[in-house]
């Protein structure tokens, strides 16, 4: 039975209104990544960083899953083999679309992390610059998202899935950020078939066996239909 590992990026949530990072109006054209997505930025200005994620948390909570999120959940339900979804996205739109067991390698906006004791809890809508940890009481609460210079979550598990997969599919990601950008090479080294679904060709596009271009809400359901019919 064919095991499928799917990597998703901001492009899959773009049509839900979440915005991307590196496109023309992307987030990193509006704010400096160094200010809001590094531990050093947080140390310099915790108020600004918390405010940035408070805004994104509210926006993510208001967003609705789109046809691409729903299609991947349908694939999980109807595919004979295992379908593992690994996302770089910090929204919960895969889960809202019905997907299970999603691996959030860059963390989640709806989770808070204590930088002092490592405790995690459900993030309130608004986190303060000195957000108190409910476990240790220290004022070290931060968004449970992975910043540049930090290690993404659950990497061992992800590489194990890539080692036992038959197909690797990358959806809506620019392939600019490692380690996720290196998954296609890992898949190729493991002799796995690779497919890219994206609006435009990503940085590592030539590494994929096949690329299909178009908006996620069109090309992802079409690809899922194909697979489900074959099952
Ligand atoms: P990017 O903004 O780098 O890339 C988004 C990709 O989605 C681009 O390749 C677009 O062509 C594509 N895209 C845009 N709209 C689309 C649509 N409607 N349908 C399909 N594809 C579409 O976002 P990511 O690759 O997710 O990390 O960025 C990776 C990481 O960089 C993020 O997780 C974040 C960011 O800095 C951290 O903050 C640690």
CSV table of C-alpha atoms and ligand atoms in Angstrom, one decimal:
chain,number,residue,atom,x,y,z
A,1,UNK,CA,0.0,0.0,0.0
A,2,UNK,CA,1.4,3.4,-1.1
A,3,UNK,CA,2.4,5.6,1.8
A,4,UNK,CA,2.2,9.3,1.0
A,5,UNK,CA,4.1,12.1,2.8
A,6,UNK,CA,2.8,15.6,2.1
A,7,UNK,CA,4.6,18.9,2.9
A,8,UNK,CA,2.5,22.0,2.9
A,9,UNK,CA,3.4,25.7,3.1
A,10,UNK,CA,1.8,29.1,3.1
A,11,UNK,CA,0.4,28.6,-0.5
A,12,UNK,CA,-2.2,26.1,0.7
A,13,UNK,CA,-3.7,28.6,3.1
A,14,UNK,CA,-3.3,31.6,0.7
A,15,UNK,CA,-6.9,31.3,-0.7
A,16,UNK,CA,-8.2,31.2,2.9
A,17,UNK,CA,-6.8,34.7,3.3
A,18,UNK,CA,-3.8,33.9,5.4
A,19,UNK,CA,-1.2,35.5,3.1
A,20,UNK,CA,2.2,34.1,2.2
A,21,UNK,CA,5.7,35.2,3.1
A,22,UNK,CA,7.7,35.7,0.0
A,23,UNK,CA,5.2,36.6,-2.7
A,24,UNK,CA,4.8,40.2,-4.0
A,25,UNK,CA,2.6,41.3,-1.0
A,26,UNK,CA,4.1,38.7,1.3
A,27,UNK,CA,4.6,39.2,5.0
A,28,UNK,CA,8.4,39.5,4.7
A,29,UNK,CA,8.0,42.5,2.4
A,30,UNK,CA,6.0,44.2,5.2
A,31,UNK,CA,7.9,43.4,8.4
A,32,UNK,CA,11.5,42.5,9.0
A,33,UNK,CA,11.9,38.8,9.6
A,34,UNK,CA,14.8,39.6,12.0
A,35,UNK,CA,12.5,41.6,14.1
A,36,UNK,CA,9.5,39.3,14.5
A,37,UNK,CA,10.8,35.8,13.7
A,38,UNK,CA,14.0,35.4,15.7
A,39,UNK,CA,14.8,34.8,19.4
A,40,UNK,CA,17.0,38.0,19.2
A,41,UNK,CA,14.0,40.0,17.9
A,42,UNK,CA,11.9,38.8,20.8
A,43,UNK,CA,14.5,39.6,23.4
A,44,UNK,CA,14.8,43.2,21.9
A,45,UNK,CA,11.1,43.9,21.7
A,46,UNK,CA,8.8,41.3,23.2
A,47,UNK,CA,5.8,43.7,23.0
A,48,UNK,CA,6.1,44.1,19.3
A,49,UNK,CA,6.6,40.4,18.7
A,50,UNK,CA,3.7,39.4,20.9
A,51,UNK,CA,1.5,42.0,19.1
A,52,UNK,CA,2.5,40.6,15.7
A,53,UNK,CA,1.5,37.0,16.7
A,54,UNK,CA,-1.6,38.2,18.5
A,55,UNK,CA,-2.7,39.7,15.2
A,56,UNK,CA,-1.9,36.6,13.2
A,57,UNK,CA,-3.6,34.4,15.8
A,58,UNK,CA,-6.9,36.3,15.5
A,59,UNK,CA,-6.6,36.2,11.7
A,60,UNK,CA,-5.9,32.5,11.8
A,61,UNK,CA,-8.9,31.8,14.1
A,62,UNK,CA,-11.2,33.7,11.7
A,63,UNK,CA,-9.9,31.9,8.6
A,64,UNK,CA,-11.8,29.0,7.0
A,65,UNK,CA,-10.3,25.9,5.5
A,66,UNK,CA,-10.4,25.9,1.7
A,67,UNK,CA,-11.0,23.1,-0.9
A,68,UNK,CA,-7.3,22.1,-0.8
A,69,UNK,CA,-7.3,21.5,3.0
A,70,UNK,CA,-10.6,19.5,2.7
A,71,UNK,CA,-9.2,17.5,-0.2
A,72,UNK,CA,-6.2,16.3,1.8
A,73,UNK,CA,-8.5,15.2,4.6
A,74,UNK,CA,-10.5,13.3,2.0
A,75,UNK,CA,-7.3,11.7,0.8
A,76,UNK,CA,-6.5,10.6,4.4
A,77,UNK,CA,-10.0,9.1,4.7
A,78,UNK,CA,-10.1,7.2,1.4
A,79,UNK,CA,-6.5,6.3,0.5
A,80,UNK,CA,-5.6,2.7,1.2
A,81,UNK,CA,-2.2,3.5,2.6
A,82,UNK,CA,-1.0,6.0,5.2
A,83,UNK,CA,-1.1,9.7,4.4
A,84,UNK,CA,1.1,11.9,6.6
A,85,UNK,CA,0.7,15.7,6.5
A,86,UNK,CA,3.7,17.8,7.6
A,87,UNK,CA,3.0,21.5,7.5
A,88,UNK,CA,5.2,24.6,7.9
A,89,UNK,CA,2.0,26.6,8.6
A,90,UNK,CA,1.2,27.8,12.1
A,91,UNK,CA,-2.5,28.0,11.4
A,92,UNK,CA,-4.8,25.0,12.2
A,93,UNK,CA,-6.6,24.9,8.8
A,94,UNK,CA,-5.6,21.3,8.0
A,95,UNK,CA,-7.3,20.2,11.3
A,96,UNK,CA,-10.3,22.5,10.6
A,97,UNK,CA,-10.6,20.8,7.2
A,98,UNK,CA,-10.8,17.4,8.9
A,99,UNK,CA,-7.2,16.2,8.6
A,100,UNK,CA,-5.7,14.1,11.5
A,101,UNK,CA,-2.2,13.7,12.9
A,102,UNK,CA,-0.8,16.8,11.2
A,103,UNK,CA,2.9,17.4,12.1
A,104,UNK,CA,3.4,21.2,12.7
A,105,UNK,CA,7.1,21.4,12.2
A,106,UNK,CA,7.1,25.3,12.7
A,107,UNK,CA,4.7,25.2,15.7
A,108,UNK,CA,1.2,26.6,16.1
A,109,UNK,CA,-0.2,30.0,16.8
A,110,UNK,CA,-2.8,28.5,19.1
A,111,UNK,CA,-0.1,27.1,21.4
A,112,UNK,CA,2.0,29.0,24.0
A,113,UNK,CA,5.5,27.9,25.2
A,114,UNK,CA,7.3,28.8,28.3
A,115,UNK,CA,10.9,29.8,27.4
A,116,UNK,CA,11.8,29.2,31.1
A,117,UNK,CA,10.5,25.7,31.8
A,118,UNK,CA,9.3,24.4,28.4
A,119,UNK,CA,5.7,24.0,29.5
A,120,UNK,CA,3.1,24.3,26.7
A,121,UNK,CA,-0.5,25.5,27.0
A,122,UNK,CA,-3.4,26.7,24.8
A,123,UNK,CA,-2.5,30.3,23.8
A,124,UNK,CA,-4.9,33.0,24.8
A,125,UNK,CA,-6.0,35.3,21.9
A,126,UNK,CA,-3.8,38.0,23.3
A,127,UNK,CA,-0.4,37.3,24.9
A,128,UNK,CA,1.3,40.0,26.9
A,129,UNK,CA,5.1,40.8,26.6
A,130,UNK,CA,5.5,39.3,30.1
A,131,UNK,CA,3.0,36.5,29.7
A,132,UNK,CA,3.0,34.3,32.9
A,133,UNK,CA,3.6,30.6,32.5
A,134,UNK,CA,0.7,28.7,34.3
A,135,UNK,CA,3.2,25.9,35.4
A,136,UNK,CA,6.3,27.8,36.8
A,137,UNK,CA,4.8,31.3,37.1
A,138,UNK,CA,7.7,32.9,35.3
A,139,UNK,CA,7.1,35.8,32.8
A,140,UNK,CA,8.5,33.7,29.9
A,141,UNK,CA,5.4,32.9,27.8
A,142,UNK,CA,6.1,33.1,24.1
A,143,UNK,CA,4.3,32.0,20.9
A,144,UNK,CA,4.9,28.3,20.3
A,145,UNK,CA,6.3,28.9,16.9
A,146,UNK,CA,9.7,28.1,15.5
A,147,UNK,CA,11.9,31.1,14.8
A,148,UNK,CA,14.9,31.4,12.5
A,149,UNK,CA,17.9,30.0,14.4
A,150,UNK,CA,15.7,27.5,16.2
A,151,UNK,CA,15.3,23.8,15.5
A,152,UNK,CA,12.0,22.8,13.8
A,153,UNK,CA,9.9,20.3,15.7
A,154,UNK,CA,9.7,16.5,15.3
A,155,UNK,CA,12.4,16.3,12.7
A,156,UNK,CA,13.4,12.7,13.6
A,157,UNK,CA,9.8,11.6,13.1
A,158,UNK,CA,9.6,13.4,9.7
A,159,UNK,CA,12.8,11.8,8.4
A,160,UNK,CA,11.5,8.4,9.5
A,161,UNK,CA,8.3,9.0,7.5
A,162,UNK,CA,10.3,10.1,4.5
A,163,UNK,CA,12.4,6.9,4.7
A,164,UNK,CA,9.3,4.7,4.6
A,165,UNK,CA,7.2,6.7,2.0
A,166,UNK,CA,6.4,5.8,-1.6
A,167,UNK,CA,5.5,9.3,-2.7
A,168,UNK,CA,6.5,12.8,-1.5
A,169,UNK,CA,4.3,15.7,-2.4
A,170,UNK,CA,5.1,19.4,-1.8
A,171,UNK,CA,2.2,21.8,-1.9
A,172,UNK,CA,2.3,25.6,-1.8
A,173,UNK,CA,5.8,26.2,-0.5
A,174,UNK,CA,8.6,28.3,-2.1
A,175,UNK,CA,11.4,25.8,-1.1
A,176,UNK,CA,13.4,28.7,0.4
A,177,UNK,CA,13.5,27.6,4.0
A,178,UNK,CA,15.5,24.6,5.3
A,179,UNK,CA,15.2,21.9,6.5
A,180,UNK,CA,11.8,21.6,4.8
A,181,UNK,CA,13.3,22.7,1.5
A,182,UNK,CA,15.6,19.7,1.7
A,183,UNK,CA,12.8,17.1,2.0
A,184,UNK,CA,12.7,16.6,-1.8
A,185,UNK,CA,16.4,15.8,-1.9
A,186,UNK,CA,15.9,13.4,1.0
A,187,UNK,CA,13.0,11.7,-0.8
A,188,UNK,CA,15.1,11.4,-4.0
A,189,UNK,CA,18.0,9.9,-2.0
A,190,UNK,CA,15.5,7.4,-0.7
A,191,UNK,CA,14.3,6.6,-4.2
A,192,UNK,CA,10.8,7.9,-3.6
A,193,UNK,CA,8.6,9.5,-6.3
A,194,UNK,CA,8.2,13.3,-5.9
A,195,UNK,CA,5.5,15.7,-7.0
A,196,UNK,CA,5.2,19.4,-6.7
A,197,UNK,CA,1.8,21.3,-6.6
A,198,UNK,CA,2.3,25.0,-6.6
A,199,UNK,CA,1.2,28.3,-8.1
A,200,UNK,CA,4.6,28.8,-9.7
A,201,UNK,CA,7.8,26.8,-9.7
A,202,UNK,CA,9.6,26.7,-6.4
A,203,UNK,CA,13.3,27.1,-5.8
A,204,UNK,CA,13.9,23.3,-6.0
A,205,UNK,CA,11.4,22.6,-8.7
A,206,UNK,CA,13.8,20.8,-11.0
A,207,UNK,CA,14.4,18.2,-8.3
A,208,UNK,CA,10.8,16.9,-8.5
A,209,UNK,CA,9.8,14.1,-10.9
A,210,UNK,CA,6.6,16.1,-11.8
A,211,UNK,CA,5.3,19.6,-11.2
A,212,UNK,CA,1.7,20.8,-11.6
A,213,UNK,CA,1.0,24.5,-11.5
A,214,UNK,CA,-2.1,26.3,-10.5
A,215,UNK,CA,-4.0,27.6,-7.4
A,216,UNK,CA,-4.1,25.0,-4.6
A,217,UNK,CA,-7.9,25.0,-4.4
A,218,UNK,CA,-8.0,23.7,-8.0
A,219,UNK,CA,-5.0,21.5,-8.4
A,220,UNK,CA,-5.0,19.7,-5.0
A,221,UNK,CA,-8.7,18.5,-5.2
A,222,UNK,CA,-8.0,17.4,-8.9
A,223,UNK,CA,-4.9,15.4,-7.8
A,224,UNK,CA,-6.8,13.8,-4.8
A,225,UNK,CA,-9.7,12.8,-7.2
A,226,UNK,CA,-7.2,11.0,-9.4
A,227,UNK,CA,-5.7,9.1,-6.5
A,228,UNK,CA,-9.0,8.2,-4.8
A,229,UNK,CA,-10.4,6.9,-8.1
A,230,UNK,CA,-7.3,4.7,-8.5
A,231,UNK,CA,-7.7,3.2,-4.9
B,1,LIG,P1,6.4,31.3,1.0
B,1,LIG,O1,5.7,32.6,1.1
B,1,LIG,O2,7.9,31.4,1.0
B,1,LIG,O3,6.0,30.6,-0.4
B,1,LIG,C1,4.6,30.4,-0.7
B,1,LIG,C2,4.5,29.6,-1.9
B,1,LIG,O4,3.1,29.4,-2.2
B,1,LIG,C3,5.1,30.2,-3.2
B,1,LIG,O5,5.9,29.3,-3.9
B,1,LIG,C4,3.8,30.6,-4.0
B,1,LIG,O6,4.1,30.5,-5.4
B,1,LIG,C5,2.8,29.6,-3.5
B,1,LIG,N1,1.4,30.0,-3.6
B,1,LIG,C6,0.9,31.3,-3.4
B,1,LIG,N2,-0.4,31.3,-3.6
B,1,LIG,C7,-0.8,30.0,-3.9
B,1,LIG,C8,-2.0,29.4,-4.2
B,1,LIG,N3,-3.2,30.0,-4.2
B,1,LIG,N4,-2.0,28.0,-4.4
B,1,LIG,C9,-0.8,27.3,-4.5
B,1,LIG,N5,0.4,27.9,-4.2
B,1,LIG,C10,0.4,29.2,-3.9
B,1,LIG,O7,5.9,30.4,2.1
B,1,LIG,P2,6.5,29.0,2.7
B,1,LIG,O8,7.2,28.3,1.6
B,1,LIG,O9,5.4,28.3,3.5
B,1,LIG,O10,8.8,30.0,8.5
B,1,LIG,O11,7.6,29.6,3.7
B,1,LIG,C11,8.3,28.7,4.5
B,1,LIG,C12,8.6,29.3,5.8
B,1,LIG,O12,9.2,30.6,5.7
B,1,LIG,C13,7.4,29.6,6.7
B,1,LIG,O13,6.9,28.4,7.4
B,1,LIG,C14,7.9,30.6,7.6
B,1,LIG,C15,8.6,31.5,6.6
B,1,LIG,O14,9.6,32.3,7.1
B,1,LIG,C16,9.1,30.6,9.7
B,1,LIG,O15,8.5,31.6,10.1
B,1,LIG,C17,10.0,29.8,10.6
